[in-house]
Structures are given as structure tokens and as C-alpha cells.
Amino acid sequence: MDRWIAPGRVNLIGEHTDYNAGFVLPIALSLGVVCAAERTGDGLVRLRSAQRPGEPVEVAVGELAARRATVPRWARYPLGVVHEFVRGGHPVDGLRLAIDGAVPLGAGLSSSAALCCAVTVALRDLCAPTLTPDDLVGIAWAAENGFAGVPTGVLDQSASIRCTAGHALFLDVRAYTAPGGPEPGAAEQIPFDPAAAGLALLVADTGHPHDLADGGYAERRAQCEAAARALDVAALRDVTDTDLPRLADPVLRRRATHVVTENARVVAAADLLRSGADPRTLGALLSASHRSLRTEFEVSAPALDLAVDAALDAGAHGARMVGGGFGGSVLALVDRADTAAVTARIERRFAAAGHARPRIFTVEPAAGARRLR
Ligand code: GLA
């Protein structure tokens, strides 16, 4: 069988801005989900995963929707993608799919989007070669939000499909998701080479899982929508500092404050990378993002704060939680020479707090989803 890979992502900055029509700046990881796939012509979807050896799934193409509730939760992501191709009228006449994922689960590094995107690029090549990368983002997003039933913005899927090695992807989500298709300039590849500047991006997976299907994420989205309604705008993207005092509800005001300031930080970070300035200056924006996520948006968690504080104490230029929050991973920008010291400090603090050892590794801006040759 031929094989395709789609990466997980880490968002440099721009958290909880995507579903507010704002800005994000992710990179793809070299860790990805691999999907081996072939057409079989027998009308069945046969699916297995190396991570779930005891749970192979077999469903008739025509019965995907009817069988949704009966298949294991992990299988709804790949089957959701197949369902979207069927809905789109593409010739899906039977498939064998074998999944093998290397993105840690529940780490806030988009393992589920990587899974959907790996199946999506495979099915593009097998059944629908004329689809554009932006079509693929839409399909993977629809599979996750529809069939899998997990609410997300477009950050994860666009990062997995559109990111390129050596670049951060600056996305203006409103322009990217415009009804007539992405507007010019909505997605921009900005060169970013931390290693060349003597820097490393350190990811610390705290091991405290985050789960988008939990209520916290949906509640934040609802609060953002309520704040936008109260201010009579289409999305919090349209709000500026001076509008914030008009929000009487203190919770909604805090949520909106995060989104407004976070959008400004993403724009500042993108300007900084474009200008060729020393990327160490990104650090202050990362740390400010974390403070805002902790105090205004209230999606951090004690283990995330501990990892951020330990990294900063050990000399990181900046650090913040990444992804939806409530658990998952922290990103720290460190001098390469300090990588071991920052790692050791985080591990020591976790041990002292009685937490299991976190998984800490460096990442570099890697390539997006593709066929493996
Ligand atoms: C999750 C969602 C994304 C985004 C982030 C927070 O990863 O899938 O769409 O909202 O949380 O920035």
C-alpha cells in the first residue's frame, strides 16, 4: 500500500483566535500520523490502527452515517474523512486504511487533525486528484467537527496541510475562510529558522491530557460568541481595546481581552519574523500570551504554569501553553546552549511537585501533509 503522512503542529502564537476570525502562526512538527491506503472496489472501508490493535473496523461505504455511533471514538476521525469524500460525490468504492500515529495523544499537538489530514491527502490522491490544499483543509475540518463531533477552528487542519519546512504559517482566518474561498494573502509562509539564530524550540508535554471534547473548549467558544453579540460585531476579530469597557459582564470582558490582545501579539510576531529581527524578541510575546491565557481566558492548568515558570527561571526567552489548554504541552524558546538546563529544570520541578516526568523534545518548522515516496 502507498503511504501518506500528515504532521501535528505547534502554534507559535495565536491561541483561541481562530474561531474568532483572527490570526494564528503555527509550525508543523516532524512527528506525524502515517496512513497506508489503497482502493479495494468492494464497497467496504476496512480500517485499523497500530495504536488500537484490538479495534479493527469494517463498515460499508453506504452505511457510514448509520454506523457512526457504533464505531470506537478514534475511528470517527478517519471515517469522518471518508464520509466527507462520499458527500462530496467523489468515487469511494472501497478502501483499506492502516493508521500509525507518532503524535502524542492529548498533548495539545493536534494528533486528531494529523489523523484526519493523513487520511484526507491519501483519499485526494486515490479518489479526487483535483482537490486543492484549501479544499483538503475544509474536508479535514468538516470530518472533525461533523462526524467526529469535536468542535475546532481551522488552526490545526490548516497547519497540518499548509505548513512548509523552514517556515511559520501566518493565517488570517477570516480571509482564509471567506465564503468565496481564501482571499489573496490570507495564508503566508514566513521564513523561520530558530537553529540558524542559535535557538531551539522546546516542547514539554506535561502528560496532563487535554481533551477538546470536554466542555471547557465549547464553553470558551460560546463566551466569545456572546461577547461579540454584546458588542454587535460579527466576531471578536472586529473588537479593539476601546470597545472592551462596553462589556458589562466581567467574564466576557476577560475573554474578549485575551482575544484582542492575542491577535495583536500574532500580528507583532509575524512582523518580527518578516523583518528579520532577532527571533529572541519573540520570547516576550510568548510569555505575554501565556499570562493572558492563564488570567483572562482561564484555560491554563497548574502543570502548564509550572512548566512555563520553570522554563523562564532557567533562562528561556519566553514560554507558553499551546493548543486548547486545560492540559497538554508548553512551548519554550531557548538558546540552544541552554536546552539541557531548561529541560532539567522542568523535570526537577515536576518531580518536586509529585508529577510524572514530562516528555520534553525540540521541534523545528517541518513540512506539511504529503505522500511518502
Ligand atoms: C484547539 C482547536 C483549534 C484552536 C486551538 C486553540 O487546538 O482545535 O482550532 O482553537 O485549540 O487555539
PDB file of N, CA, C and O and ligand atoms in Angstrom, residues 9 11 14-19 152-156 212 217 323-324, ligand 1:
ATOM      1  N   ARG A   9       1.053  19.823  14.939  1.00  0.00           N
ATOM      2  CA  ARG A   9       1.506  21.208  14.856  1.00  0.00           C
ATOM      3  C   ARG A   9       1.783  21.753  16.250  1.00  0.00           C
ATOM      4  O   ARG A   9       1.276  21.244  17.257  1.00  0.00           O
ATOM      5  N   ASN A  11       1.559  25.720  17.711  1.00  0.00           N
ATOM      6  CA  ASN A  11       1.223  27.090  17.325  1.00  0.00           C
ATOM      7  C   ASN A  11       2.212  28.019  18.028  1.00  0.00           C
ATOM      8  O   ASN A  11       2.291  28.010  19.251  1.00  0.00           O
ATOM      9  N   GLY A  14      -1.097  32.768  18.981  1.00  0.00           N
ATOM     10  CA  GLY A  14      -2.421  32.929  18.381  1.00  0.00           C
ATOM     11  C   GLY A  14      -3.338  31.812  18.855  1.00  0.00           C
ATOM     12  O   GLY A  14      -3.811  30.979  18.089  1.00  0.00           O
ATOM     13  N   GLU A  15      -3.578  31.779  20.175  1.00  0.00           N
ATOM     14  CA  GLU A  15      -4.383  30.696  20.749  1.00  0.00           C
ATOM     15  C   GLU A  15      -5.801  31.196  21.026  1.00  0.00           C
ATOM     16  O   GLU A  15      -5.988  32.294  21.572  1.00  0.00           O
ATOM     17  N   HIS A  16      -6.773  30.374  20.619  1.00  0.00           N
ATOM     18  CA  HIS A  16      -8.193  30.706  20.765  1.00  0.00           C
ATOM     19  C   HIS A  16      -8.555  31.958  19.962  1.00  0.00           C
ATOM     20  O   HIS A  16      -9.489  32.675  20.308  1.00  0.00           O
ATOM     21  N   THR A  17      -7.799  32.193  18.900  1.00  0.00           N
ATOM     22  CA  THR A  17      -8.135  33.292  17.990  1.00  0.00           C
ATOM     23  C   THR A  17      -8.787  32.772  16.717  1.00  0.00           C
ATOM     24  O   THR A  17      -9.492  33.513  16.041  1.00  0.00           O
ATOM     25  N   ASP A  18      -8.566  31.488  16.374  1.00  0.00           N
ATOM     26  CA  ASP A  18      -9.042  31.024  15.056  1.00  0.00           C
ATOM     27  C   ASP A  18     -10.562  31.085  14.947  1.00  0.00           C
ATOM     28  O   ASP A  18     -11.106  31.579  13.961  1.00  0.00           O
ATOM     29  N   TYR A  19     -11.272  30.638  15.979  1.00  0.00           N
ATOM     30  CA  TYR A  19     -12.742  30.661  15.878  1.00  0.00           C
ATOM     31  C   TYR A  19     -13.312  32.042  16.165  1.00  0.00           C
ATOM     32  O   TYR A  19     -14.520  32.222  16.179  1.00  0.00           O
ATOM     33  N   THR A 152     -13.753  22.409  16.556  1.00  0.00           N
ATOM     34  CA  THR A 152     -12.428  23.026  16.455  1.00  0.00           C
ATOM     35  C   THR A 152     -12.524  24.193  15.491  1.00  0.00           C
ATOM     36  O   THR A 152     -13.468  24.284  14.700  1.00  0.00           O
ATOM     37  N   GLY A 153     -11.537  25.075  15.554  1.00  0.00           N
ATOM     38  CA  GLY A 153     -11.387  26.074  14.491  1.00  0.00           C
ATOM     39  C   GLY A 153     -10.591  25.443  13.362  1.00  0.00           C
ATOM     40  O   GLY A 153     -10.491  24.215  13.283  1.00  0.00           O
ATOM     41  N   VAL A 154      -9.991  26.285  12.477  1.00  0.00           N
ATOM     42  CA  VAL A 154      -9.258  25.711  11.343  1.00  0.00           C
ATOM     43  C   VAL A 154      -7.748  25.695  11.558  1.00  0.00           C
ATOM     44  O   VAL A 154      -7.002  25.304  10.668  1.00  0.00           O
ATOM     45  N   LEU A 155      -7.316  26.126  12.745  1.00  0.00           N
ATOM     46  CA  LEU A 155      -5.869  26.197  13.007  1.00  0.00           C
ATOM     47  C   LEU A 155      -5.154  24.869  12.718  1.00  0.00           C
ATOM     48  O   LEU A 155      -4.176  24.825  11.964  1.00  0.00           O
ATOM     49  N   ASP A 156      -5.624  23.804  13.337  1.00  0.00           N
ATOM     50  CA  ASP A 156      -4.874  22.547  13.311  1.00  0.00           C
ATOM     51  C   ASP A 156      -4.809  21.948  11.904  1.00  0.00           C
ATOM     52  O   ASP A 156      -3.757  21.509  11.446  1.00  0.00           O
ATOM     53  N   LEU A 212     -10.461  18.101  23.715  1.00  0.00           N
ATOM     54  CA  LEU A 212     -11.343  19.121  23.132  1.00  0.00           C
ATOM     55  C   LEU A 212     -12.811  18.757  23.275  1.00  0.00           C
ATOM     56  O   LEU A 212     -13.678  19.614  23.172  1.00  0.00           O
ATOM     57  N   TYR A 217     -13.635  23.845  26.200  1.00  0.00           N
ATOM     58  CA  TYR A 217     -13.378  24.477  24.904  1.00  0.00           C
ATOM     59  C   TYR A 217     -14.669  25.057  24.328  1.00  0.00           C
ATOM     60  O   TYR A 217     -14.717  26.206  23.896  1.00  0.00           O
ATOM     61  N   GLY A 323      -2.115  25.169  22.208  1.00  0.00           N
ATOM     62  CA  GLY A 323      -3.316  24.399  21.921  1.00  0.00           C
ATOM     63  C   GLY A 323      -4.494  24.877  22.752  1.00  0.00           C
ATOM     64  O   GLY A 323      -4.510  25.991  23.285  1.00  0.00           O
ATOM     65  N   GLY A 324      -5.471  24.014  22.884  1.00  0.00           N
ATOM     66  CA  GLY A 324      -6.728  24.400  23.529  1.00  0.00           C
ATOM     67  C   GLY A 324      -6.598  24.679  25.017  1.00  0.00           C
ATOM     68  O   GLY A 324      -7.334  25.476  25.582  1.00  0.00           O
TER      69      GLY A 324
HETATM   70  C1  GLA B   1      -7.600  23.538  19.526  1.00  0.00           C
HETATM   71  C2  GLA B   1      -8.530  23.722  18.342  1.00  0.00           C
HETATM   72  C3  GLA B   1      -8.029  24.860  17.447  1.00  0.00           C
HETATM   73  C4  GLA B   1      -7.786  26.124  18.267  1.00  0.00           C
HETATM   74  C5  GLA B   1      -6.928  25.812  19.488  1.00  0.00           C
HETATM   75  C6  GLA B   1      -6.771  26.999  20.395  1.00  0.00           C
HETATM   76  O1  GLA B   1      -6.343  23.091  19.083  1.00  0.00           O
HETATM   77  O2  GLA B   1      -8.596  22.550  17.581  1.00  0.00           O
HETATM   78  O3  GLA B   1      -8.945  25.104  16.413  1.00  0.00           O
HETATM   79  O4  GLA B   1      -8.988  26.739  18.614  1.00  0.00           O
HETATM   80  O5  GLA B   1      -7.473  24.744  20.251  1.00  0.00           O
HETATM   81  O6  GLA B   1      -6.037  27.989  19.766  1.00  0.00           O
END
